Amino acid sequence: MILRTDDATNADGKTFFHGVTWTHNEDVTAMQLWETITDGTDITIAFDGL
């Protein structure tokens, strides 16, 4: 499952959004990847784990 926020503008005037992706694991857990994407190209990983 993928969740994407609406676009927003940061203090530097750049457009950004957050994307969170959950991936189902065979052991019934889920991996979560939370990214912040700025100007459509600069990707910062905020969280990557269980």
XYZ file of N, CA and C in Angstrom:
150
model
N 0.850 -1.159 0.000
C 0.000 0.000 0.000
C 0.901 1.229 0.000
N 0.490 2.254 -0.702
C 1.260 3.496 -0.792
C 0.348 4.667 -0.412
N 0.865 5.530 0.459
C 0.166 6.748 0.852
C 1.015 7.922 0.390
N 0.372 8.911 -0.227
C 1.082 10.106 -0.680
C 0.320 11.322 -0.196
N 1.043 12.268 0.438
C 0.398 13.485 0.900
C 0.206 14.451 -0.265
N -0.566 15.476 -0.027
C -0.676 16.563 -0.992
C 0.644 17.323 -1.021
N 0.885 18.034 -2.103
C 2.076 18.873 -2.182
C 1.970 20.011 -1.174
N 3.120 20.403 -0.648
C 3.211 21.543 0.269
C 4.469 22.316 -0.100
N 4.653 23.471 0.524
C 5.834 24.291 0.270
C 6.609 24.444 1.567
N 7.921 24.190 1.509
C 8.739 24.309 2.713
C 9.211 25.758 2.909
N 9.992 25.988 3.976
C 10.452 27.335 4.310
C 11.352 27.934 3.233
N 11.972 27.071 2.415
C 12.824 27.542 1.317
C 12.046 27.802 0.032
N 10.727 27.605 0.080
C 9.897 27.831 -1.098
C 9.866 26.667 -2.064
N 10.411 25.526 -1.646
C 10.431 24.345 -2.516
C 9.206 23.473 -2.260
N 8.711 22.859 -3.324
C 7.566 21.964 -3.225
C 8.029 20.596 -2.743
N 7.266 20.008 -1.813
C 7.606 18.680 -1.313
C 6.340 17.900 -1.005
N 6.501 16.580 -0.867
C 5.425 15.721 -0.385
C 6.038 14.540 0.332
N 5.224 13.872 1.137
C 5.663 12.673 1.838
C 5.032 11.457 1.158
N 5.801 10.385 1.087
C 5.291 9.121 0.579
C 5.620 8.022 1.578
N 4.620 7.233 1.934
C 4.829 6.110 2.845
C 4.389 4.845 2.117
N 5.283 3.854 2.070
C 5.005 2.583 1.403
C 5.104 1.459 2.422
N 4.071 0.632 2.503
C 4.087 -0.549 3.354
C 4.177 -1.769 2.463
N 5.073 -2.690 2.815
C 5.247 -3.924 2.065
C 5.031 -5.101 2.994
N 4.100 -5.972 2.642
C 3.760 -7.152 3.443
C 4.895 -8.173 3.386
N 5.301 -8.657 4.560
C 6.316 -9.708 4.650
C 5.645 -11.065 4.877
N 6.317 -12.134 4.522
C 5.771 -13.488 4.681
C 5.463 -13.826 6.143
N 6.200 -13.220 7.090
C 5.989 -13.533 8.510
C 4.900 -12.672 9.148
N 4.061 -12.040 8.358
C 2.898 -11.246 8.761
C 3.288 -9.858 9.300
N 4.572 -9.504 9.239
C 4.970 -8.147 9.572
C 4.893 -7.291 8.310
N 5.168 -6.019 8.459
C 5.165 -5.129 7.301
C 6.363 -4.199 7.377
N 7.041 -4.034 6.260
C 8.112 -3.047 6.151
C 7.480 -1.700 5.837
N 8.031 -0.639 6.420
C 7.530 0.700 6.166
C 8.670 1.572 5.665
N 8.443 2.251 4.557
C 9.408 3.190 3.998
C 8.731 4.551 3.904
N 9.272 5.528 4.640
C 8.720 6.874 4.647
C 9.742 7.794 3.997
N 9.339 8.444 2.907
C 10.225 9.321 2.159
C 9.644 10.725 2.064
N 10.523 11.703 2.032
C 10.145 13.073 1.715
C 10.787 13.402 0.379
N 9.960 13.817 -0.578
C 10.438 14.112 -1.923
C 10.300 15.619 -2.146
N 11.428 16.272 -2.415
C 11.457 17.723 -2.603
C 11.802 18.031 -4.057
N 11.033 18.924 -4.636
C 11.213 19.329 -6.041
C 11.174 18.138 -6.998
N 10.528 17.058 -6.609
C 10.349 15.907 -7.477
C 11.577 15.044 -7.674
N 12.726 15.463 -7.128
C 13.951 14.704 -7.371
C 14.778 14.414 -6.119
N 14.733 15.293 -5.133
C 15.540 15.144 -3.915
C 14.769 14.274 -2.919
N 15.223 13.042 -2.707
C 14.519 12.088 -1.845
C 15.286 11.900 -0.545
N 14.594 12.120 0.574
C 15.157 11.899 1.896
C 14.365 10.799 2.579
N 15.058 9.778 3.075
C 14.377 8.682 3.775
C 14.257 9.064 5.245
N 13.022 9.149 5.722
C 12.755 9.499 7.122
C 12.713 8.253 7.993
N 12.235 7.132 7.425
C 12.155 5.875 8.176
C 12.174 4.719 7.187
N 12.905 3.668 7.530
C 12.949 2.462 6.713
C 13.109 1.288 7.667
N 12.035 0.601 7.974
C 12.118 -0.518 8.915
C 10.778 -1.146 9.174
N 10.759 -1.978 10.238
C 9.537 -2.679 10.622
C 8.637 -1.803 11.429
